[in-house]
PDB file of C-alpha atoms in Angstrom:
ATOM      1  CA  UNK A   4     -43.264 152.133-128.894  1.00 67.00           C
ATOM      2  CA  UNK A   5     -39.812 152.321-130.232  1.00 68.00           C
ATOM      3  CA  UNK A   6     -38.801 151.746-133.677  1.00 73.00           C
ATOM      4  CA  UNK A   7     -36.804 148.752-134.732  1.00 76.00           C
ATOM      5  CA  UNK A   8     -33.709 151.071-135.158  1.00 83.00           C
ATOM      6  CA  UNK A   9     -34.163 152.850-131.844  1.00 88.00           C
ATOM      7  CA  UNK A  10     -34.841 149.354-130.002  1.00 91.00           C
ATOM      8  CA  UNK A  11     -31.979 147.508-131.691  1.00 95.00           C
ATOM      9  CA  UNK A  12     -28.988 146.413-129.682  1.00 93.00           C
ATOM     10  CA  UNK A  13     -30.298 147.940-126.437  1.00 93.00           C
ATOM     11  CA  UNK A  14     -29.868 144.626-124.775  1.00 93.00           C
ATOM     12  CA  UNK A  15     -26.245 143.498-125.380  1.00 93.00           C
ATOM     13  CA  UNK A  16     -26.296 141.870-121.673  1.00 93.00           C
ATOM     14  CA  UNK A  17     -28.368 139.067-123.081  1.00 93.00           C
ATOM     15  CA  UNK A  18     -25.219 137.899-125.298  1.00 93.00           C
ATOM     16  CA  UNK A  19     -22.828 138.758-122.672  1.00 92.00           C
ATOM     17  CA  UNK A  20     -21.591 135.108-122.451  1.00 89.00           C
ATOM     18  CA  UNK A  21     -21.205 134.710-125.992  1.00 91.00           C
ATOM     19  CA  UNK A  22     -19.287 138.233-126.469  1.00 91.00           C
ATOM     20  CA  UNK A  23     -16.962 137.125-123.395  1.00 90.00           C
ATOM     21  CA  UNK A  24     -16.101 133.841-124.983  1.00 88.00           C
ATOM     22  CA  UNK A  25     -15.477 135.368-128.255  1.00 88.00           C
ATOM     23  CA  UNK A  26     -13.385 138.465-127.111  1.00 85.00           C
ATOM     24  CA  UNK A  27     -12.300 140.299-129.971  1.00 87.00           C
ATOM     25  CA  UNK A  28     -12.951 137.693-132.516  1.00 90.00           C
ATOM     26  CA  UNK A  29     -16.748 138.765-132.844  1.00 91.00           C
ATOM     27  CA  UNK A  30     -18.133 141.891-134.092  1.00 94.00           C
ATOM     28  CA  UNK A  31     -21.476 143.203-132.792  1.00 96.00           C
ATOM     29  CA  UNK A  32     -23.306 144.474-135.765  1.00 97.00           C
ATOM     30  CA  UNK A  33     -24.882 147.971-136.092  1.00 97.00           C
ATOM     31  CA  UNK A  34     -28.655 148.209-136.977  1.00 97.00           C
ATOM     32  CA  UNK A  35     -27.788 148.934-140.651  1.00 97.00           C
ATOM     33  CA  UNK A  36     -25.381 145.986-140.816  1.00 97.00           C
ATOM     34  CA  UNK A  37     -27.978 143.848-139.291  1.00 97.00           C
ATOM     35  CA  UNK A  38     -30.873 144.982-141.636  1.00 96.00           C
ATOM     36  CA  UNK A  39     -28.369 144.293-144.631  1.00 97.00           C
ATOM     37  CA  UNK A  40     -27.607 140.670-143.623  1.00 97.00           C
ATOM     38  CA  UNK A  41     -31.315 140.158-142.716  1.00 96.00           C
ATOM     39  CA  UNK A  42     -32.165 141.224-146.352  1.00 96.00           C
ATOM     40  CA  UNK A  43     -29.790 138.343-147.693  1.00 96.00           C
ATOM     41  CA  UNK A  44     -31.103 135.778-145.426  1.00 96.00           C
ATOM     42  CA  UNK A  45     -33.980 136.095-142.975  1.00 94.00           C
ATOM     43  CA  UNK A  46     -36.208 138.446-145.014  1.00 93.00           C
ATOM     44  CA  UNK A  47     -36.206 136.097-147.945  1.00 94.00           C
ATOM     45  CA  UNK A  48     -38.295 133.662-146.065  1.00 93.00           C
ATOM     46  CA  UNK A  49     -41.877 134.146-144.957  1.00 90.00           C
ATOM     47  CA  UNK A  50     -42.942 133.889-141.236  1.00 88.00           C
ATOM     48  CA  UNK A  51     -44.901 131.339-139.461  1.00 86.00           C
ATOM     49  CA  UNK A  52     -46.345 133.181-136.233  1.00 76.00           C
ATOM     50  CA  UNK A  53     -43.904 135.546-134.782  1.00 71.00           C
ATOM     51  CA  UNK A  54     -40.535 133.792-134.702  1.00 79.00           C
ATOM     52  CA  UNK A  55     -40.598 130.741-137.195  1.00 87.00           C
ATOM     53  CA  UNK A  56     -39.415 130.638-140.689  1.00 93.00           C
ATOM     54  CA  UNK A  57     -41.728 129.437-143.355  1.00 92.00           C
ATOM     55  CA  UNK A  58     -39.592 126.831-145.227  1.00 93.00           C
ATOM     56  CA  UNK A  59     -42.297 126.379-147.672  1.00 89.00           C
ATOM     57  CA  UNK A  60     -40.602 126.559-151.286  1.00 84.00           C
ATOM     58  CA  UNK A  61     -37.143 126.625-149.725  1.00 90.00           C
ATOM     59  CA  UNK A  62     -34.560 123.824-150.096  1.00 95.00           C
ATOM     60  CA  UNK A  63     -34.384 122.191-146.670  1.00 97.00           C
ATOM     61  CA  UNK A  64     -31.126 120.492-146.298  1.00 97.00           C
ATOM     62  CA  UNK A  65     -31.438 118.913-142.985  1.00 97.00           C
ATOM     63  CA  UNK A  66     -33.909 118.704-139.983  1.00 95.00           C
ATOM     64  CA  UNK A  67     -32.544 117.575-136.842  1.00 93.00           C
ATOM     65  CA  UNK A  68     -34.689 117.137-133.689  1.00 90.00           C
ATOM     66  CA  UNK A  69     -31.702 117.586-131.215  1.00 83.00           C
ATOM     67  CA  UNK A  70     -31.316 121.129-129.909  1.00 80.00           C
ATOM     68  CA  UNK A  71     -28.071 121.307-128.412  1.00 89.00           C
ATOM     69  CA  UNK A  72     -24.636 122.645-129.084  1.00 92.00           C
ATOM     70  CA  UNK A  73     -23.239 119.437-130.375  1.00 95.00           C
ATOM     71  CA  UNK A  74     -25.825 119.405-133.175  1.00 95.00           C
ATOM     72  CA  UNK A  75     -25.371 122.949-134.104  1.00 95.00           C
ATOM     73  CA  UNK A  76     -21.395 122.392-133.986  1.00 96.00           C
ATOM     74  CA  UNK A  77     -21.970 119.398-136.563  1.00 96.00           C
ATOM     75  CA  UNK A  78     -24.222 121.429-138.900  1.00 96.00           C
ATOM     76  CA  UNK A  79     -22.120 124.310-138.927  1.00 97.00           C
ATOM     77  CA  UNK A  80     -18.902 122.151-139.657  1.00 96.00           C
ATOM     78  CA  UNK A  81     -20.964 120.255-142.265  1.00 97.00           C
ATOM     79  CA  UNK A  82     -22.322 123.306-144.184  1.00 97.00           C
ATOM     80  CA  UNK A  83     -19.750 126.146-143.630  1.00 97.00           C
ATOM     81  CA  UNK A  84     -16.105 126.653-144.414  1.00 90.00           C
ATOM     82  CA  UNK A  85     -13.786 127.145-141.243  1.00 77.00           C
ATOM     83  CA  UNK A  86     -13.261 130.635-142.213  1.00 92.00           C
ATOM     84  CA  UNK A  87     -16.622 131.470-143.600  1.00 97.00           C
ATOM     85  CA  UNK A  88     -18.296 134.543-142.207  1.00 97.00           C
ATOM     86  CA  UNK A  89     -21.395 133.798-139.935  1.00 98.00           C
ATOM     87  CA  UNK A  90     -24.144 136.107-138.919  1.00 98.00           C
ATOM     88  CA  UNK A  91     -26.145 135.272-135.665  1.00 97.00           C
ATOM     89  CA  UNK A  92     -29.480 136.639-135.300  1.00 97.00           C
ATOM     90  CA  UNK A  93     -31.492 136.410-132.202  1.00 93.00           C
ATOM     91  CA  UNK A  94     -35.390 136.831-132.172  1.00 90.00           C
ATOM     92  CA  UNK A  95     -35.562 140.005-130.380  1.00 89.00           C
ATOM     93  CA  UNK A  96     -34.016 143.074-132.235  1.00 90.00           C
ATOM     94  CA  UNK A  97     -33.061 144.493-128.794  1.00 92.00           C
ATOM     95  CA  UNK A  98     -30.247 141.793-128.907  1.00 94.00           C
ATOM     96  CA  UNK A  99     -27.531 142.825-131.271  1.00 96.00           C
ATOM     97  CA  UNK A 100     -26.489 140.521-133.932  1.00 97.00           C
ATOM     98  CA  UNK A 101     -23.148 139.178-134.125  1.00 97.00           C
ATOM     99  CA  UNK A 102     -20.755 138.336-137.083  1.00 97.00           C
ATOM    100  CA  UNK A 103     -17.831 135.905-136.423  1.00 96.00           C
ATOM    101  CA  UNK A 104     -15.863 133.001-138.166  1.00 96.00           C
ATOM    102  CA  UNK A 105     -17.778 129.623-138.577  1.00 96.00           C
ATOM    103  CA  UNK A 106     -15.183 127.871-136.419  1.00 95.00           C
ATOM    104  CA  UNK A 107     -15.935 130.181-133.653  1.00 95.00           C
ATOM    105  CA  UNK A 108     -19.724 129.483-133.778  1.00 95.00           C
ATOM    106  CA  UNK A 109     -18.880 125.858-133.661  1.00 95.00           C
ATOM    107  CA  UNK A 110     -16.271 126.282-130.804  1.00 94.00           C
ATOM    108  CA  UNK A 111     -18.890 128.365-128.862  1.00 94.00           C
ATOM    109  CA  UNK A 112     -22.295 126.516-129.900  1.00 94.00           C
ATOM    110  CA  UNK A 113     -23.490 125.924-126.386  1.00 93.00           C
ATOM    111  CA  UNK A 114     -23.067 129.540-125.551  1.00 92.00           C
ATOM    112  CA  UNK A 115     -24.679 130.749-128.669  1.00 93.00           C
ATOM    113  CA  UNK A 116     -27.770 128.693-128.117  1.00 92.00           C
ATOM    114  CA  UNK A 117     -28.035 129.656-124.350  1.00 90.00           C
ATOM    115  CA  UNK A 118     -28.711 133.163-125.507  1.00 89.00           C
ATOM    116  CA  UNK A 119     -32.156 132.876-126.780  1.00 87.00           C
ATOM    117  CA  UNK A 120     -34.782 130.211-127.386  1.00 88.00           C
ATOM    118  CA  UNK A 121     -34.853 131.090-130.915  1.00 92.00           C
ATOM    119  CA  UNK A 122     -31.826 132.205-133.168  1.00 95.00           C
ATOM    120  CA  UNK A 123     -30.702 132.009-136.859  1.00 97.00           C
ATOM    121  CA  UNK A 124     -27.149 131.372-138.071  1.00 97.00           C
ATOM    122  CA  UNK A 125     -26.670 132.708-141.703  1.00 98.00           C
ATOM    123  CA  UNK A 126     -23.655 131.072-143.438  1.00 98.00           C
ATOM    124  CA  UNK A 127     -22.990 134.255-145.571  1.00 97.00           C
ATOM    125  CA  UNK A 128     -20.735 132.246-148.384  1.00 97.00           C
ATOM    126  CA  UNK A 129     -22.709 129.177-148.419  1.00 96.00           C
ATOM    127  CA  UNK A 130     -25.937 130.639-148.628  1.00 96.00           C
ATOM    128  CA  UNK A 131     -27.316 128.705-145.937  1.00 98.00           C
ATOM    129  CA  UNK A 132     -29.432 129.324-142.833  1.00 98.00           C
ATOM    130  CA  UNK A 133     -29.755 127.441-139.795  1.00 97.00           C
ATOM    131  CA  UNK A 134     -32.865 128.040-137.556  1.00 96.00           C
ATOM    132  CA  UNK A 135     -32.709 127.095-133.786  1.00 95.00           C
ATOM    133  CA  UNK A 136     -36.048 126.602-132.102  1.00 91.00           C
ATOM    134  CA  UNK A 137     -35.625 125.478-128.519  1.00 85.00           C
ATOM    135  CA  UNK A 138     -37.511 122.204-127.992  1.00 83.00           C
ATOM    136  CA  UNK A 139     -38.160 121.616-131.541  1.00 86.00           C
ATOM    137  CA  UNK A 140     -34.558 121.416-132.886  1.00 91.00           C
ATOM    138  CA  UNK A 141     -32.430 122.707-135.764  1.00 95.00           C
ATOM    139  CA  UNK A 142     -33.248 123.107-139.445  1.00 96.00           C
ATOM    140  CA  UNK A 143     -30.692 124.129-142.235  1.00 97.00           C
ATOM    141  CA  UNK A 144     -31.727 125.314-145.562  1.00 97.00           C
ATOM    142  CA  UNK A 145     -30.671 127.176-148.538  1.00 97.00           C
ATOM    143  CA  UNK A 146     -31.654 130.907-148.636  1.00 96.00           C
ATOM    144  CA  UNK A 147     -34.108 131.535-151.382  1.00 94.00           C
ATOM    145  CA  UNK A 148     -32.618 133.677-154.294  1.00 87.00           C
ATOM    146  CA  UNK A 149     -35.489 136.210-153.974  1.00 71.00           C
ATOM    147  CA  UNK A 150     -37.591 137.628-151.168  1.00 52.00           C
ATOM    148  CA  UNK A 151     -40.835 135.640-151.015  1.00 45.00           C
ATOM    149  CA  UNK A 152     -43.125 138.408-149.666  1.00 47.00           C
ATOM    150  CA  UNK A 153     -41.106 140.158-146.995  1.00 45.00           C
ATOM    151  CA  UNK A 154     -43.070 138.357-144.241  1.00 46.00           C
ATOM    152  CA  UNK A 155     -39.713 137.449-142.646  1.00 48.00           C
ATOM    153  CA  UNK A 156     -38.913 141.091-141.854  1.00 47.00           C
ATOM    154  CA  UNK A 157     -41.523 141.086-139.136  1.00 47.00           C
ATOM    155  CA  UNK A 158     -40.363 137.959-137.259  1.00 56.00           C
ATOM    156  CA  UNK A 159     -38.042 139.527-135.030  1.00 58.00           C
ATOM    157  CA  UNK A 160     -39.631 141.350-131.998  1.00 56.00           C
ATOM    158  CA  UNK A 161     -38.863 144.970-131.680  1.00 52.00           C
ATOM    159  CA  UNK A 162     -40.928 145.175-128.238  1.00 47.00           C
ATOM    160  CA  UNK A 163     -37.950 143.891-125.957  1.00 46.00           C
ATOM    161  CA  UNK A 164     -39.471 140.591-125.634  1.00 47.00           C
ATOM    162  CA  UNK A 165     -38.757 137.447-127.361  1.00 42.00           C
ATOM    163  CA  UNK A 166     -41.956 135.943-128.304  1.00 40.00           C
TER     164      UNK A 166
END
C-alpha cells in the first residue's frame, strides 16, 4: 500500500474540470503544502467515520441542507473576502488540493462540488472551514485554535478511493 505522500496527487484528472475552468488562476498544491494547510484546518477537528468532521466543540456558524453550487457560492461570499486565499481539499489524497482566491471558488462553485462527494473549503484569513457532504449539505464553522486529537488527519482516504 502506498503512503500518503506517494499517493498524493496521483489522480489530477478527477479535478480536471476545475483546473480547466481556473486556468492559471488556481494552484495545485504539493503534498507538503497540502499537509501544512491541513494542519491549520482539517487536522484540528476529529473525524466521524472516514470522511466527516466532528463539529463537537467547534463554533458552527451555519448549517445548510442544500448541497449545490448556489449555496456554496453564497457561503463563500458571506464568510470570505473576495481576494482571500482558499484551499479546497477533497476526501481522497490521490486528488490534489487546490489553492485559489475566494471569488474564484464562488464563480466555479458547481465545478468544485462536481469533483467529489465530499470536500472542504478552508478560508485561510477568516479561519472558517466549509464542509460539503453530498446529499447532506454544507456546514461552515470556525477552525478550532488547537488540534483536538489529531483524528482529522486520517479523514482523507489514501487508498485511491473516496469513502
